[in-house]
PDB file of C-alpha atoms and ligand atoms in Angstrom:
ATOM      1  CA  MET A   1      -0.132  -0.086   0.391  1.00 78.00           C
ATOM      2  CA  THR A   2       1.122   3.373  -0.666  1.00 94.00           C
ATOM      3  CA  ALA A   3      -0.343   6.041   1.752  1.00 98.00           C
ATOM      4  CA  LYS A   4      -2.381   9.116   0.598  1.00 98.00           C
ATOM      5  CA  VAL A   5      -0.650  12.080   1.924  1.00 98.00           C
ATOM      6  CA  ILE A   6      -2.846  14.377   4.149  1.00 98.00           C
ATOM      7  CA  ASP A   7      -2.121  17.991   2.759  1.00 98.00           C
ATOM      8  CA  GLY A   8      -2.231  19.888   5.788  1.00 98.00           C
ATOM      9  CA  LYS A   9      -1.265  23.233   3.728  1.00 98.00           C
ATOM     10  CA  ALA A  10      -3.852  22.713   0.939  1.00 98.00           C
ATOM     11  CA  ILE A  11      -6.906  21.873   3.878  1.00 98.00           C
ATOM     12  CA  SER A  12      -5.964  25.029   6.147  1.00 98.00           C
ATOM     13  CA  LYS A  13      -5.507  27.197   2.927  1.00 98.00           C
ATOM     14  CA  GLU A  14      -9.255  26.261   2.226  1.00 98.00           C
ATOM     15  CA  ILE A  15      -9.884  26.814   6.099  1.00 98.00           C
ATOM     16  CA  ARG A  16      -8.529  30.436   6.135  1.00 98.00           C
ATOM     17  CA  GLU A  17      -9.841  31.423   3.109  1.00 98.00           C
ATOM     18  CA  GLY A  18     -13.429  31.000   4.807  1.00 98.00           C
ATOM     19  CA  ILE A  19     -12.048  32.795   7.674  1.00 98.00           C
ATOM     20  CA  SER A  20     -11.174  35.885   5.786  1.00 98.00           C
ATOM     21  CA  LYS A  21     -14.069  36.134   4.233  1.00 98.00           C
ATOM     22  CA  GLU A  22     -16.045  35.977   7.692  1.00 98.00           C
ATOM     23  CA  VAL A  23     -13.536  38.685   8.915  1.00 98.00           C
ATOM     24  CA  SER A  24     -14.729  41.062   6.480  1.00 98.00           C
ATOM     25  CA  GLU A  25     -18.067  40.242   6.937  1.00 98.00           C
ATOM     26  CA  ILE A  26     -17.814  40.864  10.611  1.00 98.00           C
ATOM     27  CA  LYS A  27     -15.786  43.748  10.086  1.00 97.00           C
ATOM     28  CA  GLU A  28     -18.222  45.768   7.677  1.00 97.00           C
ATOM     29  CA  LYS A  29     -21.810  44.271   9.875  1.00 97.00           C
ATOM     30  CA  PHE A  30     -20.689  45.158  13.168  1.00 97.00           C
ATOM     31  CA  ASN A  31     -17.264  47.166  12.668  1.00 97.00           C
ATOM     32  CA  ILE A  32     -15.441  44.632  14.692  1.00 98.00           C
ATOM     33  CA  THR A  33     -11.966  43.358  13.725  1.00 98.00           C
ATOM     34  CA  PRO A  34     -10.941  40.141  15.947  1.00 98.00           C
ATOM     35  CA  GLY A  35      -7.736  40.513  17.477  1.00 98.00           C
ATOM     36  CA  LEU A  36      -5.287  38.370  18.733  1.00 98.00           C
ATOM     37  CA  ALA A  37      -2.767  39.060  21.337  1.00 98.00           C
ATOM     38  CA  VAL A  38       0.430  36.778  21.565  1.00 98.00           C
ATOM     39  CA  VAL A  39       2.951  36.512  24.235  1.00 98.00           C
ATOM     40  CA  ILE A  40       6.247  34.809  24.269  1.00 98.00           C
ATOM     41  CA  VAL A  41       8.730  34.826  27.184  1.00 98.00           C
ATOM     42  CA  GLY A  42      12.325  34.391  26.583  1.00 97.00           C
ATOM     43  CA  ASN A  43      14.729  33.249  23.532  1.00 96.00           C
ATOM     44  CA  ASP A  44      13.892  29.895  22.066  1.00 94.00           C
ATOM     45  CA  PRO A  45      14.558  29.826  18.425  1.00 93.00           C
ATOM     46  CA  ALA A  46      11.475  27.383  17.046  1.00 92.00           C
ATOM     47  CA  SER A  47       8.924  29.220  19.787  1.00 96.00           C
ATOM     48  CA  HIS A  48       9.959  32.467  18.192  1.00 97.00           C
ATOM     49  CA  THR A  49       9.443  31.122  14.627  1.00 95.00           C
ATOM     50  CA  TYR A  50       6.263  29.617  15.143  1.00 96.00           C
ATOM     51  CA  VAL A  51       4.693  33.186  16.881  1.00 98.00           C
ATOM     52  CA  GLY A  52       6.059  34.483  13.899  1.00 98.00           C
ATOM     53  CA  MET A  53       4.189  32.434  11.772  1.00 97.00           C
ATOM     54  CA  LYS A  54       0.909  32.929  13.850  1.00 98.00           C
ATOM     55  CA  GLU A  55       1.213  36.840  13.470  1.00 98.00           C
ATOM     56  CA  LYS A  56       1.659  36.447   9.903  1.00 98.00           C
ATOM     57  CA  SER A  57      -1.334  34.288   9.354  1.00 98.00           C
ATOM     58  CA  CYS A  58      -3.423  36.612  11.685  1.00 98.00           C
ATOM     59  CA  THR A  59      -2.784  39.477   9.544  1.00 98.00           C
ATOM     60  CA  SER A  60      -3.139  37.557   6.585  1.00 98.00           C
ATOM     61  CA  VAL A  61      -6.927  36.914   7.256  1.00 98.00           C
ATOM     62  CA  GLY A  62      -7.734  40.665   8.091  1.00 98.00           C
ATOM     63  CA  MET A  63      -7.200  40.272  11.629  1.00 98.00           C
ATOM     64  CA  TYR A  64      -5.620  42.309  14.207  1.00 98.00           C
ATOM     65  CA  SER A  65      -2.472  40.914  15.640  1.00 98.00           C
ATOM     66  CA  GLU A  66      -0.015  42.004  18.600  1.00 98.00           C
ATOM     67  CA  VAL A  67       3.036  40.165  19.546  1.00 98.00           C
ATOM     68  CA  HIS A  68       4.378  40.510  22.737  1.00 98.00           C
ATOM     69  CA  ARG A  69       7.912  39.717  22.926  1.00 98.00           C
ATOM     70  CA  LEU A  70       9.479  39.532  26.459  1.00 98.00           C
ATOM     71  CA  PRO A  71      12.758  38.768  27.963  1.00 98.00           C
ATOM     72  CA  GLU A  72      13.585  35.458  29.534  1.00 97.00           C
ATOM     73  CA  GLU A  73      14.098  37.244  33.021  1.00 97.00           C
ATOM     74  CA  THR A  74      10.283  38.010  32.838  1.00 98.00           C
ATOM     75  CA  THR A  75       8.687  37.426  36.373  1.00 97.00           C
ATOM     76  CA  GLN A  76       5.359  35.439  36.775  1.00 98.00           C
ATOM     77  CA  GLU A  77       4.109  38.613  38.468  1.00 98.00           C
ATOM     78  CA  GLU A  78       5.083  40.842  35.463  1.00 98.00           C
ATOM     79  CA  LEU A  79       3.519  38.107  32.770  1.00 98.00           C
ATOM     80  CA  LEU A  80      -0.021  38.592  35.150  1.00 98.00           C
ATOM     81  CA  GLN A  81       0.093  42.163  34.923  1.00 98.00           C
ATOM     82  CA  LEU A  82       0.456  42.171  31.230  1.00 98.00           C
ATOM     83  CA  ILE A  83      -2.430  39.088  30.540  1.00 98.00           C
ATOM     84  CA  ASN A  84      -4.615  41.286  33.006  1.00 98.00           C
ATOM     85  CA  GLN A  85      -4.050  44.739  30.569  1.00 98.00           C
ATOM     86  CA  LEU A  86      -4.966  41.760  27.599  1.00 98.00           C
ATOM     87  CA  ASN A  87      -7.842  40.646  29.499  1.00 98.00           C
ATOM     88  CA  GLU A  88      -9.456  44.130  29.701  1.00 98.00           C
ATOM     89  CA  ASP A  89      -8.449  45.391  26.097  1.00 98.00           C
ATOM     90  CA  ASN A  90     -11.501  45.170  23.859  1.00 97.00           C
ATOM     91  CA  LYS A  91      -9.531  45.055  20.547  1.00 98.00           C
ATOM     92  CA  ILE A  92      -8.293  41.566  22.016  1.00 98.00           C
ATOM     93  CA  HIS A  93     -10.505  38.634  21.669  1.00 98.00           C
ATOM     94  CA  GLY A  94      -7.888  35.878  22.145  1.00 98.00           C
ATOM     95  CA  ILE A  95      -5.030  35.820  24.199  1.00 98.00           C
ATOM     96  CA  LEU A  96      -2.191  32.768  23.331  1.00 98.00           C
ATOM     97  CA  VAL A  97       1.200  32.596  25.678  1.00 98.00           C
ATOM     98  CA  GLN A  98       3.426  30.725  24.030  1.00 98.00           C
ATOM     99  CA  VAL A  99       4.783  27.437  25.604  1.00 97.00           C
ATOM    100  CA  PRO A 100       6.850  26.351  27.085  1.00 95.00           C
ATOM    101  CA  LEU A 101       7.812  28.913  29.363  1.00 97.00           C
ATOM    102  CA  PRO A 102      10.950  29.820  31.312  1.00 96.00           C
ATOM    103  CA  GLY A 103      11.649  27.945  34.330  1.00 94.00           C
ATOM    104  CA  GLY A 104       9.798  29.932  37.559  1.00 93.00           C
ATOM    105  CA  ILE A 105       6.790  30.617  35.598  1.00 97.00           C
ATOM    106  CA  ASN A 106       3.822  28.228  36.065  1.00 97.00           C
ATOM    107  CA  GLU A 107       2.167  27.439  32.736  1.00 97.00           C
ATOM    108  CA  ASN A 108      -1.341  26.537  34.622  1.00 96.00           C
ATOM    109  CA  ILE A 109      -1.592  29.667  36.579  1.00 97.00           C
ATOM    110  CA  ILE A 110      -0.853  31.900  33.769  1.00 98.00           C
ATOM    111  CA  ASN A 111      -3.450  30.202  31.259  1.00 97.00           C
ATOM    112  CA  SER A 112      -5.522  30.208  34.147  1.00 95.00           C
ATOM    113  CA  TYR A 113      -5.685  33.803  34.382  1.00 98.00           C
ATOM    114  CA  ILE A 114      -6.863  34.654  31.085  1.00 98.00           C
ATOM    115  CA  LYS A 115     -10.295  35.175  30.529  1.00 98.00           C
ATOM    116  CA  THR A 116     -12.022  31.371  29.562  1.00 98.00           C
ATOM    117  CA  GLU A 117     -13.615  33.719  26.530  1.00 98.00           C
ATOM    118  CA  LYS A 118     -10.069  34.915  25.431  1.00 98.00           C
ATOM    119  CA  ASP A 119      -8.779  31.513  25.929  1.00 98.00           C
ATOM    120  CA  VAL A 120      -8.042  30.850  22.229  1.00 98.00           C
ATOM    121  CA  ASP A 121      -5.531  27.953  23.127  1.00 98.00           C
ATOM    122  CA  GLY A 122      -8.118  26.457  25.259  1.00 98.00           C
ATOM    123  CA  PHE A 123      -6.030  25.687  28.049  1.00 98.00           C
ATOM    124  CA  HIS A 124      -7.558  27.383  31.035  1.00 98.00           C
ATOM    125  CA  ALA A 125      -8.793  24.991  33.565  1.00 98.00           C
ATOM    126  CA  ILE A 126     -12.381  25.876  32.665  1.00 98.00           C
ATOM    127  CA  ASN A 127     -11.947  25.260  28.908  1.00 98.00           C
ATOM    128  CA  SER A 128     -10.090  21.997  29.697  1.00 98.00           C
ATOM    129  CA  GLY A 129     -12.710  20.604  32.103  1.00 98.00           C
ATOM    130  CA  ASN A 130     -15.546  21.647  29.752  1.00 98.00           C
ATOM    131  CA  LEU A 131     -13.725  19.696  26.978  1.00 98.00           C
ATOM    132  CA  PHE A 132     -13.512  16.833  29.372  1.00 98.00           C
ATOM    133  CA  LEU A 133     -17.082  16.983  30.247  1.00 98.00           C
ATOM    134  CA  GLY A 134     -18.347  17.153  27.065  1.00 96.00           C
ATOM    135  CA  GLU A 135     -19.730  20.907  27.230  1.00 97.00           C
ATOM    136  CA  ASP A 136     -19.044  23.539  24.939  1.00 96.00           C
ATOM    137  CA  SER A 137     -15.577  24.363  25.512  1.00 97.00           C
ATOM    138  CA  ILE A 138     -12.683  26.353  23.432  1.00 98.00           C
ATOM    139  CA  VAL A 139     -10.663  23.369  21.756  1.00 98.00           C
ATOM    140  CA  PRO A 140      -6.893  23.358  21.719  1.00 98.00           C
ATOM    141  CA  CYS A 141      -5.880  23.929  18.242  1.00 98.00           C
ATOM    142  CA  THR A 142      -3.528  21.190  17.409  1.00 98.00           C
ATOM    143  CA  PRO A 143      -5.849  18.286  18.769  1.00 98.00           C
ATOM    144  CA  LYS A 144      -8.599  19.914  17.040  1.00 98.00           C
ATOM    145  CA  GLY A 145      -6.593  20.404  13.605  1.00 98.00           C
ATOM    146  CA  ILE A 146      -5.809  16.707  14.208  1.00 99.00           C
ATOM    147  CA  ILE A 147      -9.333  15.530  14.237  1.00 98.00           C
ATOM    148  CA  GLU A 148     -10.031  17.637  11.004  1.00 98.00           C
ATOM    149  CA  LEU A 149      -7.487  16.344   9.392  1.00 98.00           C
ATOM    150  CA  ILE A 150      -8.570  12.370  10.004  1.00 98.00           C
ATOM    151  CA  LYS A 151     -12.308  13.683   8.853  1.00 98.00           C
ATOM    152  CA  SER A 152     -10.571  14.903   5.797  1.00 98.00           C
ATOM    153  CA  THR A 153      -9.847  11.471   4.704  1.00 98.00           C
ATOM    154  CA  GLY A 154     -13.457  10.591   4.620  1.00 98.00           C
ATOM    155  CA  ALA A 155     -13.122   7.713   7.005  1.00 98.00           C
ATOM    156  CA  SER A 156     -15.570   7.257  10.212  1.00 98.00           C
ATOM    157  CA  ILE A 157     -13.684   7.521  13.506  1.00 98.00           C
ATOM    158  CA  SER A 158     -16.605   5.737  15.393  1.00 98.00           C
ATOM    159  CA  GLY A 159     -16.064   2.486  16.582  1.00 98.00           C
ATOM    160  CA  LYS A 160     -11.999   2.862  15.546  1.00 98.00           C
ATOM    161  CA  ASN A 161      -8.919   1.839  17.569  1.00 98.00           C
ATOM    162  CA  ALA A 162      -6.834   5.098  18.113  1.00 99.00           C
ATOM    163  CA  VAL A 163      -3.678   5.329  19.758  1.00 99.00           C
ATOM    164  CA  VAL A 164      -2.282   8.681  20.760  1.00 99.00           C
ATOM    165  CA  VAL A 165       1.563   8.429  21.473  1.00 98.00           C
ATOM    166  CA  GLY A 166       2.187  11.441  24.045  1.00 98.00           C
ATOM    167  CA  ARG A 167       0.278  12.827  26.940  1.00 98.00           C
ATOM    168  CA  SER A 168       1.348  16.394  26.965  1.00 97.00           C
ATOM    169  CA  ASN A 169      -1.900  18.641  28.004  1.00 97.00           C
ATOM    170  CA  ILE A 170      -1.272  20.449  24.480  1.00 97.00           C
ATOM    171  CA  VAL A 171      -1.794  17.644  22.186  1.00 98.00           C
ATOM    172  CA  GLY A 172      -2.043  13.956  23.614  1.00 98.00           C
ATOM    173  CA  LYS A 173      -4.380  14.554  26.239  1.00 98.00           C
ATOM    174  CA  PRO A 174      -6.926  16.565  24.917  1.00 98.00           C
ATOM    175  CA  ALA A 175      -6.598  14.629  21.113  1.00 98.00           C
ATOM    176  CA  ALA A 176      -7.576  11.519  23.271  1.00 98.00           C
ATOM    177  CA  VAL A 177     -10.665  13.268  24.826  1.00 98.00           C
ATOM    178  CA  LEU A 178     -11.810  14.558  21.265  1.00 98.00           C
ATOM    179  CA  LEU A 179     -11.449  10.553  19.496  1.00 98.00           C
ATOM    180  CA  LEU A 180     -13.135   9.501  22.561  1.00 98.00           C
ATOM    181  CA  GLN A 181     -16.166  12.149  21.919  1.00 98.00           C
ATOM    182  CA  GLU A 182     -15.909  10.509  18.126  1.00 98.00           C
ATOM    183  CA  ASN A 183     -16.737   7.245  20.020  1.00 98.00           C
ATOM    184  CA  ALA A 184     -13.107   5.855  18.964  1.00 98.00           C
ATOM    185  CA  THR A 185     -11.508   3.291  21.392  1.00 98.00           C
ATOM    186  CA  VAL A 186      -8.738   5.494  22.630  1.00 98.00           C
ATOM    187  CA  THR A 187      -5.277   4.159  24.195  1.00 98.00           C
ATOM    188  CA  ILE A 188      -2.794   6.608  25.375  1.00 98.00           C
ATOM    189  CA  CYS A 189       0.853   5.446  24.858  1.00 98.00           C
ATOM    190  CA  HIS A 190       3.854   7.457  26.510  1.00 96.00           C
ATOM    191  CA  SER A 191       7.511   7.076  27.613  1.00 91.00           C
ATOM    192  CA  LYS A 192       6.891   4.450  30.253  1.00 95.00           C
ATOM    193  CA  THR A 193       4.455   2.067  27.883  1.00 97.00           C
ATOM    194  CA  LYS A 194       6.455  -1.292  27.870  1.00 96.00           C
ATOM    195  CA  ASP A 195       5.484  -2.471  24.243  1.00 97.00           C
ATOM    196  CA  LEU A 196       4.518   0.296  21.977  1.00 98.00           C
ATOM    197  CA  LYS A 197       4.326  -1.907  18.946  1.00 98.00           C
ATOM    198  CA  GLU A 198       2.122  -4.249  20.239  1.00 98.00           C
ATOM    199  CA  TYR A 199      -0.305  -1.314  20.993  1.00 98.00           C
ATOM    200  CA  LEU A 200       0.293   0.581  17.731  1.00 98.00           C
ATOM    201  CA  LEU A 201      -0.280  -2.527  15.729  1.00 98.00           C
ATOM    202  CA  LYS A 202      -3.886  -2.737  16.802  1.00 98.00           C
ATOM    203  CA  ALA A 203      -4.316   1.085  15.488  1.00 98.00           C
ATOM    204  CA  ASP A 204      -6.635   2.286  12.817  1.00 98.00           C
ATOM    205  CA  ILE A 205      -5.665   5.526  13.825  1.00 99.00           C
ATOM    206  CA  VAL A 206      -2.168   6.812  15.123  1.00 99.00           C
ATOM    207  CA  VAL A 207      -1.752  10.157  16.718  1.00 99.00           C
ATOM    208  CA  ALA A 208       2.312  10.591  17.158  1.00 98.00           C
ATOM    209  CA  ALA A 209       2.757  13.477  19.783  1.00 98.00           C
ATOM    210  CA  VAL A 210       5.878  12.584  21.922  1.00 97.00           C
ATOM    211  CA  GLY A 211       8.363  15.139  20.056  1.00 96.00           C
ATOM    212  CA  LYS A 212      10.867  12.045  19.427  1.00 97.00           C
ATOM    213  CA  PRO A 213      12.334  11.719  15.956  1.00 98.00           C
ATOM    214  CA  GLU A 214      10.885   8.614  13.963  1.00 98.00           C
ATOM    215  CA  LEU A 215       9.894   6.737  16.983  1.00 98.00           C
ATOM    216  CA  VAL A 216       7.036   5.252  15.537  1.00 98.00           C
ATOM    217  CA  LYS A 217       8.662   3.133  13.010  1.00 98.00           C
ATOM    218  CA  GLY A 218       7.052   1.312   9.681  1.00 98.00           C
ATOM    219  CA  ASP A 219       6.826  -1.817  11.105  1.00 98.00           C
ATOM    220  CA  MET A 220       4.976  -0.593  14.232  1.00 98.00           C
ATOM    221  CA  ILE A 221       1.974   0.383  11.780  1.00 98.00           C
ATOM    222  CA  LYS A 222      -0.977  -1.652  11.100  1.00 98.00           C
ATOM    223  CA  GLU A 223      -2.039  -1.730   7.219  1.00 98.00           C
ATOM    224  CA  GLY A 224      -4.205   0.678   6.236  1.00 98.00           C
ATOM    225  CA  ALA A 225      -4.258   2.815   9.042  1.00 98.00           C
ATOM    226  CA  ILE A 226      -4.422   6.469   9.194  1.00 98.00           C
ATOM    227  CA  VAL A 227      -1.335   8.375  10.657  1.00 99.00           C
ATOM    228  CA  ILE A 228      -1.014  11.421  12.235  1.00 99.00           C
ATOM    229  CA  ASP A 229       2.417  12.916  12.798  1.00 98.00           C
ATOM    230  CA  ALA A 230       2.298  16.130  15.425  1.00 98.00           C
ATOM    231  CA  GLY A 231       6.144  15.691  16.045  1.00 97.00           C
ATOM    232  CA  THR A 232       8.312  18.734  14.995  1.00 95.00           C
ATOM    233  CA  THR A 233      12.183  18.021  16.127  1.00 95.00           C
ATOM    234  CA  VAL A 234      14.636  19.901  14.420  1.00 93.00           C
ATOM    235  CA  VAL A 235      17.564  17.325  13.620  1.00 94.00           C
ATOM    236  CA  ASP A 236      20.443  18.907  11.588  1.00 95.00           C
ATOM    237  CA  GLY A 237      18.680  21.840  10.450  1.00 91.00           C
ATOM    238  CA  LYS A 238      15.482  19.753   9.292  1.00 94.00           C
ATOM    239  CA  LEU A 239      12.058  19.087  10.739  1.00 94.00           C
ATOM    240  CA  VAL A 240      11.535  15.750  11.397  1.00 97.00           C
ATOM    241  CA  GLY A 241       8.307  14.035  12.756  1.00 98.00           C
ATOM    242  CA  ASP A 242       7.814  11.294  15.435  1.00 98.00           C
ATOM    243  CA  VAL A 243       7.064   8.828  12.682  1.00 98.00           C
ATOM    244  CA  GLU A 244       9.478   7.105  10.230  1.00 98.00           C
ATOM    245  CA  TYR A 245       7.981   8.633   7.495  1.00 98.00           C
ATOM    246  CA  SER A 246       8.944   6.877   4.394  1.00 97.00           C
ATOM    247  CA  LYS A 247       8.510   3.143   5.678  1.00 98.00           C
ATOM    248  CA  ALA A 248       5.104   4.316   7.093  1.00 98.00           C
ATOM    249  CA  CYS A 249       3.836   5.374   3.759  1.00 98.00           C
ATOM    250  CA  GLU A 250       4.270   1.763   2.421  1.00 98.00           C
ATOM    251  CA  VAL A 251       1.424   0.381   5.329  1.00 98.00           C
ATOM    252  CA  ALA A 252      -0.393   3.386   6.107  1.00 98.00           C
ATOM    253  CA  SER A 253      -3.475   4.014   4.103  1.00 98.00           C
ATOM    254  CA  HIS A 254      -3.434   7.835   4.746  1.00 98.00           C
ATOM    255  CA  ILE A 255      -0.620   9.771   6.766  1.00 98.00           C
ATOM    256  CA  THR A 256       0.511  13.677   7.274  1.00 98.00           C
ATOM    257  CA  PRO A 257       4.110  14.664   6.120  1.00 98.00           C
ATOM    258  CA  VAL A 258       6.311  16.809   8.667  1.00 98.00           C
ATOM    259  CA  PRO A 259       6.353  19.888   7.574  1.00 97.00           C
ATOM    260  CA  GLY A 260       3.105  20.528   5.933  1.00 98.00           C
ATOM    261  CA  GLY A 261       0.476  18.303   7.779  1.00 98.00           C
ATOM    262  CA  VAL A 262      -0.485  18.855  11.232  1.00 98.00           C
ATOM    263  CA  GLY A 263       1.647  22.408  11.963  1.00 97.00           C
ATOM    264  CA  PRO A 264      -0.497  24.539   9.363  1.00 98.00           C
ATOM    265  CA  MET A 265      -3.976  23.216  10.630  1.00 98.00           C
ATOM    266  CA  THR A 266      -2.821  23.963  14.059  1.00 98.00           C
ATOM    267  CA  ILE A 267      -2.472  27.895  12.967  1.00 98.00           C
ATOM    268  CA  ALA A 268      -5.874  27.660  11.079  1.00 98.00           C
ATOM    269  CA  MET A 269      -7.610  26.283  14.344  1.00 98.00           C
ATOM    270  CA  LEU A 270      -6.226  29.308  16.225  1.00 98.00           C
ATOM    271  CA  LEU A 271      -7.550  31.951  13.646  1.00 98.00           C
ATOM    272  CA  GLU A 272     -10.802  30.047  13.862  1.00 98.00           C
ATOM    273  CA  ASN A 273     -10.927  30.225  17.661  1.00 98.00           C
ATOM    274  CA  THR A 274     -10.266  33.788  17.509  1.00 98.00           C
ATOM    275  CA  LEU A 275     -12.796  34.392  14.941  1.00 98.00           C
ATOM    276  CA  GLU A 276     -15.204  32.601  17.231  1.00 98.00           C
ATOM    277  CA  ALA A 277     -14.052  34.549  20.583  1.00 98.00           C
ATOM    278  CA  ALA A 278     -15.020  37.867  18.069  1.00 98.00           C
ATOM    279  CA  LYS A 279     -18.003  36.829  16.861  1.00 98.00           C
ATOM    280  CA  LYS A 280     -19.492  36.203  20.481  1.00 97.00           C
ATOM    281  CA  LYS A 281     -18.895  39.910  20.780  1.00 95.00           C
ATOM    282  CA  CYS A 282     -21.244  40.688  17.608  1.00 94.00           C
ATOM    283  CA  LYS A 283     -24.659  42.055  18.839  1.00 80.00           C
TER     284      LYS A 283
HETATM  285  N1  GUN B   1       3.679  25.938  21.899  1.00 79.10           N
HETATM  286  C1  GUN B   1       3.622  24.587  21.177  1.00 79.10           C
HETATM  287  N2  GUN B   1       2.280  24.548  20.794  1.00 79.10           N
HETATM  288  C2  GUN B   1       1.643  25.525  20.907  1.00 79.10           C
HETATM  289  C3  GUN B   1       0.087  25.752  21.329  1.00 79.10           C
HETATM  290  O1  GUN B   1      -0.706  25.435  20.379  1.00 79.10           O
HETATM  291  N3  GUN B   1      -0.278  26.898  21.860  1.00 79.10           N
HETATM  292  C4  GUN B   1       0.775  27.209  22.783  1.00 79.10           C
HETATM  293  N4  GUN B   1       0.583  28.372  23.437  1.00 79.10           N
HETATM  294  N5  GUN B   1       2.405  27.082  22.882  1.00 79.10           N
HETATM  295  C5  GUN B   1       2.548  26.047  21.931  1.00 79.10           C
END
């Protein structure tokens, strides 16, 4: 079998075009420009690249964008003050604090300081709790994009065995909850899992989100599986996913490339969450 490539770049482009149209409409009808504030602390080069991409995408769909680039020495108190300011700013409908944050700053405290309705990352304890409960919530961008990519194949998720590799709060855990909501039978594997291959060989859907380059080998994948690779590690200046791509292509039915798979969808979902937050202000 030669896997069909799930083109996250093309799918996200279509979504961004739809968002762009809606942004124009609400500007005209309600005189509201959806606004996103991104906060980044420290000097992590990869995070700065991602934030730059978020900023560019935001303005390209006609949204207002502001980026606060803060030094490594920023204290939790200073960061909370900025969030307070952004919480009260009517131009801003979405706030995103890029993680990881430098040591000494507690991500959970920061995220839960953001007004729930402006928490476009969906990392606030109330939003995560509501997601867990199956109630209305803002859904974290990467897992939301992953579900869209799986659905883009036309395959039904209901009743399928899904294995999520990785248990981060940003991707693994919420992806597992979303797959469960779609009626998949979900297993979460992680660094302490004894025999990863044993679990993966039963998976109709694989979501790799562990940040270990090519951990998921081709011979661990079931014939015909849908493989979503959310891994992005820079190795020798090149972006490498969590899946051994060329070998996995020989067995999977559908697979996302790295780059060009999950990454562009994360940004499209961020724009979607920001647009939705702004639309709540349109009356
Ligand atoms: N770092 C890596 N992915 C993300 C994300 O989706 N949101 C935030 N805030 N930080 C990230």
